[in-house]
């Protein structure tokens, strides 16, 4: 049958950042692309795909998207986790891409069509000191942004996650070991409210402000921070406590009305179920690539819809433009959408993955190309060799390892 999957390729590439891309081809020449990037664990997911998943796909009907998802998830004894789910996510994205290309329709149309005119997004403003941060906020405002994530340095520390001194994207340090940083959660909790207050004062009441604490606080610190931030009226406070301890968020929620977001490290609907069903969060942050693709993400959003929770997907530059496309297509067609993170990409990444989706004036558009609307420029994609790169490991001032 000439519409069967007849080739499965896994491309590990490094146009400035490391990405893992899945390319499926059908016997009649259609191509589907999926993103399988797991930042800092790229080769593990590449092996999972090429050694364990690829051989199963050859000869299958690419139109059986849900069945292939179930086959790869339920049909294997070991399941869940970021590597497995990113691999399944990449396959799922590529199958929706093929379906769209076969139908001559953009994926958002296959998902039920538009429910909004554009997909709201937020970018990152950071500055080591408050004046630099305010300048960065002004750049976002001048671009037309309505949602901005703000992060700053902390007095007494010389590095803070998310506050790059010279780049406009979050870098991962190349090398065999992650670089190390020192972080002091207490100093951070004391300082962050002053930062958000200054930004609110500067930006006025209309702009939506977001802030990420990166799983580094105790429940009590998180509750104190949420309370202290109330006058700054955040859109969301993200990842206040380590994501495994979901009951901690009940305590935080009981003490603050600052909206809470979490879930960028979640991989399945079962990771999200407790928090959503108990209404302990306002936004669920799963990324399409790390949570099993479009098919599974739609189920997470549907569960969230029933419980008044909105989607606010993770979208750093370590999620490739293919996953970004898939997320934007969902953003155009999912009713309970809050906002898409859009950190942006170095120019070379846009060149490596030419895409129909676009960003301007603070919002994203899926474009009208068939499928996901992303192609590969292999010359750019392979212009830099893959080398391991890691986000820094953080330790407390006394040297104990902190959560990421
Ligand atoms: C962050 C990410 O975007 C975010 O909210 O939490 O920058 C995160 O640090 C990286 O994506 C990790 O790969
Ligand atoms: Mg985050």
mmCIF file of N, CA and C in Angstrom, residues 129-220:
data_model
loop_
_atom_site.group_PDB
_atom_site.id
_atom_site.type_symbol
_atom_site.label_atom_id
_atom_site.label_comp_id
_atom_site.label_asym_id
_atom_site.label_seq_id
_atom_site.Cartn_x
_atom_site.Cartn_y
_atom_site.Cartn_z
ATOM 1 N N UNK A 129 19.727 44.070 37.161
ATOM 2 C CA UNK A 129 19.211 45.083 38.085
ATOM 3 C C UNK A 129 17.846 45.537 37.595
ATOM 4 N N UNK A 130 17.063 46.139 38.483
ATOM 5 C CA UNK A 130 15.705 46.563 38.117
ATOM 6 C C UNK A 130 15.702 47.536 36.919
ATOM 7 N N UNK A 131 16.598 48.558 36.862
ATOM 8 C CA UNK A 131 16.545 49.464 35.689
ATOM 9 C C UNK A 131 16.734 48.731 34.362
ATOM 10 N N UNK A 132 17.652 47.760 34.340
ATOM 11 C CA UNK A 132 17.851 46.993 33.082
ATOM 12 C C UNK A 132 16.603 46.184 32.759
ATOM 13 N N UNK A 133 15.976 45.651 33.798
ATOM 14 C CA UNK A 133 14.753 44.871 33.579
ATOM 15 C C UNK A 133 13.658 45.776 33.006
ATOM 16 N N UNK A 134 13.543 46.981 33.528
ATOM 17 C CA UNK A 134 12.502 47.895 33.030
ATOM 18 C C UNK A 134 12.757 48.236 31.561
ATOM 19 N N UNK A 135 14.037 48.388 31.186
ATOM 20 C CA UNK A 135 14.356 48.636 29.769
ATOM 21 C C UNK A 135 13.912 47.445 28.921
ATOM 22 N N UNK A 136 14.157 46.243 29.450
ATOM 23 C CA UNK A 136 13.762 45.040 28.697
ATOM 24 C C UNK A 136 12.241 44.972 28.579
ATOM 25 N N UNK A 137 11.529 45.344 29.637
ATOM 26 C CA UNK A 137 10.057 45.360 29.590
ATOM 27 C C UNK A 137 9.599 46.342 28.513
ATOM 28 N N UNK A 138 10.276 47.486 28.436
ATOM 29 C CA UNK A 138 9.899 48.490 27.422
ATOM 30 C C UNK A 138 10.044 47.934 26.003
ATOM 31 N N UNK A 139 11.072 47.129 25.793
ATOM 32 C CA UNK A 139 11.254 46.543 24.453
ATOM 33 C C UNK A 139 10.055 45.645 24.125
ATOM 34 N N UNK A 140 9.627 44.861 25.099
ATOM 35 C CA UNK A 140 8.459 43.991 24.869
ATOM 36 C C UNK A 140 7.206 44.828 24.632
ATOM 37 N N UNK A 141 7.034 45.874 25.411
ATOM 38 C CA UNK A 141 5.835 46.711 25.252
ATOM 39 C C UNK A 141 5.834 47.373 23.871
ATOM 40 N N UNK A 142 7.020 47.813 23.421
ATOM 41 C CA UNK A 142 7.113 48.467 22.113
ATOM 42 C C UNK A 142 6.764 47.495 20.993
ATOM 43 N N UNK A 143 7.028 46.213 21.230
ATOM 44 C CA UNK A 143 6.665 45.168 20.260
ATOM 45 C C UNK A 143 5.170 44.873 20.275
ATOM 46 N N UNK A 144 4.469 45.402 21.241
ATOM 47 C CA UNK A 144 3.025 45.160 21.321
ATOM 48 C C UNK A 144 2.653 44.044 22.272
ATOM 49 N N UNK A 145 3.631 43.561 23.071
ATOM 50 C CA UNK A 145 3.339 42.437 23.969
ATOM 51 C C UNK A 145 2.308 42.828 25.021
ATOM 52 N N UNK A 146 1.386 41.921 25.286
ATOM 53 C CA UNK A 146 0.398 42.126 26.361
ATOM 54 C C UNK A 146 0.696 41.246 27.560
ATOM 55 N N UNK A 147 1.555 40.241 27.382
ATOM 56 C CA UNK A 147 1.952 39.341 28.465
ATOM 57 C C UNK A 147 3.481 39.300 28.484
ATOM 58 N N UNK A 148 4.087 39.473 29.645
ATOM 59 C CA UNK A 148 5.555 39.471 29.728
ATOM 60 C C UNK A 148 5.989 38.721 30.984
ATOM 61 N N UNK A 149 6.938 37.805 30.803
ATOM 62 C CA UNK A 149 7.535 37.158 31.973
ATOM 63 C C UNK A 149 8.713 38.001 32.429
ATOM 64 N N UNK A 150 8.796 38.278 33.720
ATOM 65 C CA UNK A 150 9.893 39.123 34.201
ATOM 66 C C UNK A 150 10.718 38.377 35.255
ATOM 67 N N UNK A 151 12.031 38.418 35.062
ATOM 68 C CA UNK A 151 12.975 37.776 35.989
ATOM 69 C C UNK A 151 14.142 38.734 36.196
ATOM 70 N N UNK A 152 14.720 38.699 37.382
ATOM 71 C CA UNK A 152 15.846 39.597 37.639
ATOM 72 C C UNK A 152 16.922 38.886 38.461
ATOM 73 N N UNK A 153 18.028 39.568 38.647
ATOM 74 C CA UNK A 153 19.070 39.070 39.527
ATOM 75 C C UNK A 153 18.637 39.193 40.984
ATOM 76 N N UNK A 154 19.430 38.638 41.863
ATOM 77 C CA UNK A 154 19.148 38.693 43.302
ATOM 78 C C UNK A 154 20.404 39.231 43.982
ATOM 79 N N UNK A 155 20.258 40.272 44.815
ATOM 80 C CA UNK A 155 21.452 40.816 45.481
ATOM 81 C C UNK A 155 22.216 39.724 46.231
ATOM 82 N N UNK A 156 23.514 39.744 46.089
ATOM 83 C CA UNK A 156 24.348 38.768 46.795
ATOM 84 C C UNK A 156 24.656 37.522 45.972
ATOM 85 N N UNK A 157 23.937 37.309 44.869
ATOM 86 C CA UNK A 157 24.222 36.137 44.016
ATOM 87 C C UNK A 157 24.878 36.627 42.732
ATOM 88 N N UNK A 158 25.717 35.764 42.111
ATOM 89 C CA UNK A 158 26.270 36.264 40.844
ATOM 90 C C UNK A 158 25.642 35.636 39.611
ATOM 91 N N UNK A 159 24.770 34.649 39.797
ATOM 92 C CA UNK A 159 24.029 34.107 38.645
ATOM 93 C C UNK A 159 22.642 33.739 39.106
ATOM 94 N N UNK A 160 21.672 33.900 38.225
ATOM 95 C CA UNK A 160 20.314 33.476 38.546
ATOM 96 C C UNK A 160 19.721 32.886 37.281
ATOM 97 N N UNK A 161 19.083 31.731 37.408
ATOM 98 C CA UNK A 161 18.463 31.080 36.260
ATOM 99 C C UNK A 161 17.537 32.079 35.523
ATOM 100 N N UNK A 162 17.560 32.027 34.203
ATOM 101 C CA UNK A 162 16.621 32.838 33.415
ATOM 102 C C UNK A 162 17.038 34.283 33.252
ATOM 103 N N UNK A 163 18.196 34.644 33.802
ATOM 104 C CA UNK A 163 18.646 36.032 33.680
ATOM 105 C C UNK A 163 20.010 36.023 33.000
ATOM 106 N N UNK A 164 19.967 35.884 31.689
ATOM 107 C CA UNK A 164 21.201 35.827 30.932
ATOM 108 C C UNK A 164 21.749 37.250 30.816
ATOM 109 N N UNK A 165 23.058 37.375 30.944
ATOM 110 C CA UNK A 165 23.596 38.737 30.910
ATOM 111 C C UNK A 165 23.781 39.238 29.473
ATOM 112 N N UNK A 166 23.898 38.332 28.503
ATOM 113 C CA UNK A 166 24.166 38.840 27.152
ATOM 114 C C UNK A 166 23.349 38.195 26.038
ATOM 115 N N UNK A 167 22.512 37.219 26.329
ATOM 116 C CA UNK A 167 21.782 36.541 25.261
ATOM 117 C C UNK A 167 20.289 36.790 25.415
ATOM 118 N N UNK A 168 19.547 36.632 24.331
ATOM 119 C CA UNK A 168 18.102 36.806 24.464
ATOM 120 C C UNK A 168 17.394 35.447 24.448
ATOM 121 N N UNK A 169 18.115 34.382 24.722
ATOM 122 C CA UNK A 169 17.493 33.075 24.892
ATOM 123 C C UNK A 169 18.253 32.359 25.993
ATOM 124 N N UNK A 170 17.632 31.322 26.537
ATOM 125 C CA UNK A 170 18.275 30.640 27.656
ATOM 126 C C UNK A 170 19.315 29.656 27.132
ATOM 127 N N UNK A 171 20.586 29.884 27.423
ATOM 128 C CA UNK A 171 21.610 29.001 26.865
ATOM 129 C C UNK A 171 21.799 27.749 27.713
ATOM 130 N N UNK A 172 22.263 26.705 27.086
ATOM 131 C CA UNK A 172 22.719 25.538 27.821
ATOM 132 C C UNK A 172 24.229 25.511 27.600
ATOM 133 N N UNK A 173 24.991 25.297 28.666
ATOM 134 C CA UNK A 173 26.439 25.345 28.532
ATOM 135 C C UNK A 173 26.982 24.088 27.891
ATOM 136 N N UNK A 174 27.779 24.237 26.834
ATOM 137 C CA UNK A 174 28.346 23.053 26.177
ATOM 138 C C UNK A 174 29.462 22.487 27.038
ATOM 139 N N UNK A 175 29.553 21.176 27.052
ATOM 140 C CA UNK A 175 30.590 20.551 27.871
ATOM 141 C C UNK A 175 30.064 19.254 28.443
ATOM 142 N N UNK A 176 30.970 18.489 29.038
ATOM 143 C CA UNK A 176 30.588 17.165 29.524
ATOM 144 C C UNK A 176 29.776 17.219 30.812
ATOM 145 N N UNK A 177 29.910 18.316 31.548
ATOM 146 C CA UNK A 177 29.195 18.466 32.823
ATOM 147 C C UNK A 177 28.420 19.763 32.822
ATOM 148 N N UNK A 178 27.277 19.777 33.531
ATOM 149 C CA UNK A 178 26.564 21.048 33.662
ATOM 150 C C UNK A 178 27.407 22.052 34.450
ATOM 151 N N UNK A 179 27.379 23.317 34.047
ATOM 152 C CA UNK A 179 27.999 24.329 34.904
ATOM 153 C C UNK A 179 27.245 24.396 36.231
ATOM 154 N N UNK A 180 27.852 24.995 37.251
ATOM 155 C CA UNK A 180 27.168 25.074 38.555
ATOM 156 C C UNK A 180 26.955 26.514 38.981
ATOM 157 N N UNK A 181 25.851 26.729 39.683
ATOM 158 C CA UNK A 181 25.527 28.056 40.215
ATOM 159 C C UNK A 181 25.139 27.914 41.678
ATOM 160 N N UNK A 182 25.240 29.018 42.396
ATOM 161 C CA UNK A 182 24.748 29.047 43.784
ATOM 162 C C UNK A 182 23.471 29.867 43.818
ATOM 163 N N UNK A 183 22.496 29.397 44.574
ATOM 164 C CA UNK A 183 21.221 30.110 44.659
ATOM 165 C C UNK A 183 20.740 30.103 46.092
ATOM 166 N N UNK A 184 20.109 31.210 46.483
ATOM 167 C CA UNK A 184 19.641 31.355 47.857
ATOM 168 C C UNK A 184 18.137 31.653 47.831
ATOM 169 N N UNK A 185 17.304 30.628 48.038
ATOM 170 C CA UNK A 185 15.857 30.845 47.931
ATOM 171 C C UNK A 185 15.339 31.929 48.877
ATOM 172 N N UNK A 186 15.922 32.024 50.074
ATOM 173 C CA UNK A 186 15.426 33.030 51.034
ATOM 174 C C UNK A 186 15.673 34.437 50.495
ATOM 175 N N UNK A 187 16.881 34.671 49.978
ATOM 176 C CA UNK A 187 17.196 36.002 49.437
ATOM 177 C C UNK A 187 16.286 36.306 48.245
ATOM 178 N N UNK A 188 16.021 35.290 47.462
ATOM 179 C CA UNK A 188 15.145 35.465 46.303
ATOM 180 C C UNK A 188 13.721 35.845 46.730
ATOM 181 N N UNK A 189 13.196 35.138 47.731
ATOM 182 C CA UNK A 189 11.821 35.424 48.198
ATOM 183 C C UNK A 189 11.732 36.842 48.770
ATOM 184 N N UNK A 190 12.821 37.299 49.381
ATOM 185 C CA UNK A 190 12.806 38.677 49.909
ATOM 186 C C UNK A 190 12.836 39.700 48.777
ATOM 187 N N UNK A 191 13.560 39.380 47.705
ATOM 188 C CA UNK A 191 13.789 40.381 46.656
ATOM 189 C C UNK A 191 12.686 40.424 45.586
ATOM 190 N N UNK A 192 12.154 39.260 45.217
ATOM 191 C CA UNK A 192 11.242 39.204 44.053
ATOM 192 C C UNK A 192 10.042 40.162 44.158
ATOM 193 N N UNK A 193 9.389 40.317 45.330
ATOM 194 C CA UNK A 193 8.244 41.236 45.376
ATOM 195 C C UNK A 193 8.615 42.675 45.014
ATOM 196 N N UNK A 194 9.836 43.098 45.395
ATOM 197 C CA UNK A 194 10.262 44.471 45.053
ATOM 198 C C UNK A 194 10.392 44.609 43.537
ATOM 199 N N UNK A 195 10.885 43.550 42.904
ATOM 200 C CA UNK A 195 11.079 43.576 41.454
ATOM 201 C C UNK A 195 9.726 43.684 40.748
ATOM 202 N N UNK A 196 8.806 42.822 41.147
ATOM 203 C CA UNK A 196 7.494 42.819 40.479
ATOM 204 C C UNK A 196 6.747 44.121 40.738
ATOM 205 N N UNK A 197 6.935 44.676 41.934
ATOM 206 C CA UNK A 197 6.277 45.945 42.250
ATOM 207 C C UNK A 197 6.812 47.057 41.336
ATOM 208 N N UNK A 198 8.125 47.067 41.136
ATOM 209 C CA UNK A 198 8.727 48.089 40.270
ATOM 210 C C UNK A 198 8.235 47.932 38.831
ATOM 211 N N UNK A 199 8.111 46.689 38.381
ATOM 212 C CA UNK A 199 7.666 46.471 36.998
ATOM 213 C C UNK A 199 6.202 46.880 36.851
ATOM 214 N N UNK A 200 5.380 46.522 37.812
ATOM 215 C CA UNK A 200 3.955 46.897 37.740
ATOM 216 C C UNK A 200 3.786 48.413 37.709
ATOM 217 N N UNK A 201 4.532 49.073 38.565
ATOM 218 C CA UNK A 201 4.509 50.535 38.645
ATOM 219 C C UNK A 201 4.918 51.148 37.299
ATOM 220 N N UNK A 202 5.955 50.568 36.697
ATOM 221 C CA UNK A 202 6.499 51.084 35.448
ATOM 222 C C UNK A 202 5.580 50.790 34.255
ATOM 223 N N UNK A 203 5.045 49.570 34.211
ATOM 224 C CA UNK A 203 4.315 49.134 33.008
ATOM 225 C C UNK A 203 2.835 49.498 33.048
ATOM 226 N N UNK A 204 2.354 49.875 34.215
ATOM 227 C CA UNK A 204 0.940 50.253 34.314
ATOM 228 C C UNK A 204 0.054 49.038 34.546
ATOM 229 N N UNK A 205 -1.257 49.281 34.709
ATOM 230 C CA UNK A 205 -2.154 48.210 35.150
ATOM 231 C C UNK A 205 -2.539 47.205 34.062
ATOM 232 N N UNK A 206 -2.366 47.555 32.789
ATOM 233 C CA UNK A 206 -2.981 46.724 31.745
ATOM 234 C C UNK A 206 -2.160 45.504 31.326
ATOM 235 N N UNK A 207 -0.843 45.602 31.439
ATOM 236 C CA UNK A 207 -0.019 44.504 30.933
ATOM 237 C C UNK A 207 -0.058 43.318 31.915
ATOM 238 N N UNK A 208 -0.034 42.114 31.362
ATOM 239 C CA UNK A 208 -0.067 40.900 32.191
ATOM 240 C C UNK A 208 1.371 40.491 32.518
ATOM 241 N N UNK A 209 1.660 40.306 33.806
ATOM 242 C CA UNK A 209 3.019 39.953 34.233
ATOM 243 C C UNK A 209 3.058 38.505 34.733
ATOM 244 N N UNK A 210 4.099 37.804 34.330
ATOM 245 C CA UNK A 210 4.287 36.407 34.731
ATOM 246 C C UNK A 210 5.649 36.288 35.400
ATOM 247 N N UNK A 211 5.788 35.291 36.267
ATOM 248 C CA UNK A 211 7.069 35.108 36.940
ATOM 249 C C UNK A 211 7.263 33.615 37.238
ATOM 250 N N UNK A 212 8.510 33.154 37.100
ATOM 251 C CA UNK A 212 8.830 31.724 37.233
ATOM 252 C C UNK A 212 9.777 31.514 38.414
ATOM 253 N N UNK A 213 9.400 30.664 39.373
ATOM 254 C CA UNK A 213 10.253 30.399 40.542
ATOM 255 C C UNK A 213 11.022 29.084 40.414
ATOM 256 N N UNK A 214 10.755 28.352 39.343
ATOM 257 C CA UNK A 214 11.533 27.167 38.974
ATOM 258 C C UNK A 214 11.672 26.104 40.061
ATOM 259 N N UNK A 215 10.567 25.783 40.704
ATOM 260 C CA UNK A 215 10.500 24.647 41.634
ATOM 261 C C UNK A 215 11.445 24.762 42.824
ATOM 262 N N UNK A 216 11.814 25.988 43.215
ATOM 263 C CA UNK A 216 12.907 26.089 44.191
ATOM 264 C C UNK A 216 12.502 26.467 45.603
ATOM 265 N N UNK A 217 11.193 26.549 45.874
ATOM 266 C CA UNK A 217 10.775 27.039 47.187
ATOM 267 C C UNK A 217 10.132 25.929 48.011
ATOM 268 N N UNK A 218 10.157 26.128 49.318
ATOM 269 C CA UNK A 218 9.366 25.260 50.190
ATOM 270 C C UNK A 218 7.912 25.738 50.092
ATOM 271 N N UNK A 219 6.949 24.913 50.514
ATOM 272 C CA UNK A 219 5.548 25.370 50.460
ATOM 273 C C UNK A 219 5.341 26.679 51.223
ATOM 274 N N UNK A 220 5.993 26.829 52.369
ATOM 275 C CA UNK A 220 5.806 28.067 53.151
ATOM 276 C C UNK A 220 6.409 29.267 52.422
#
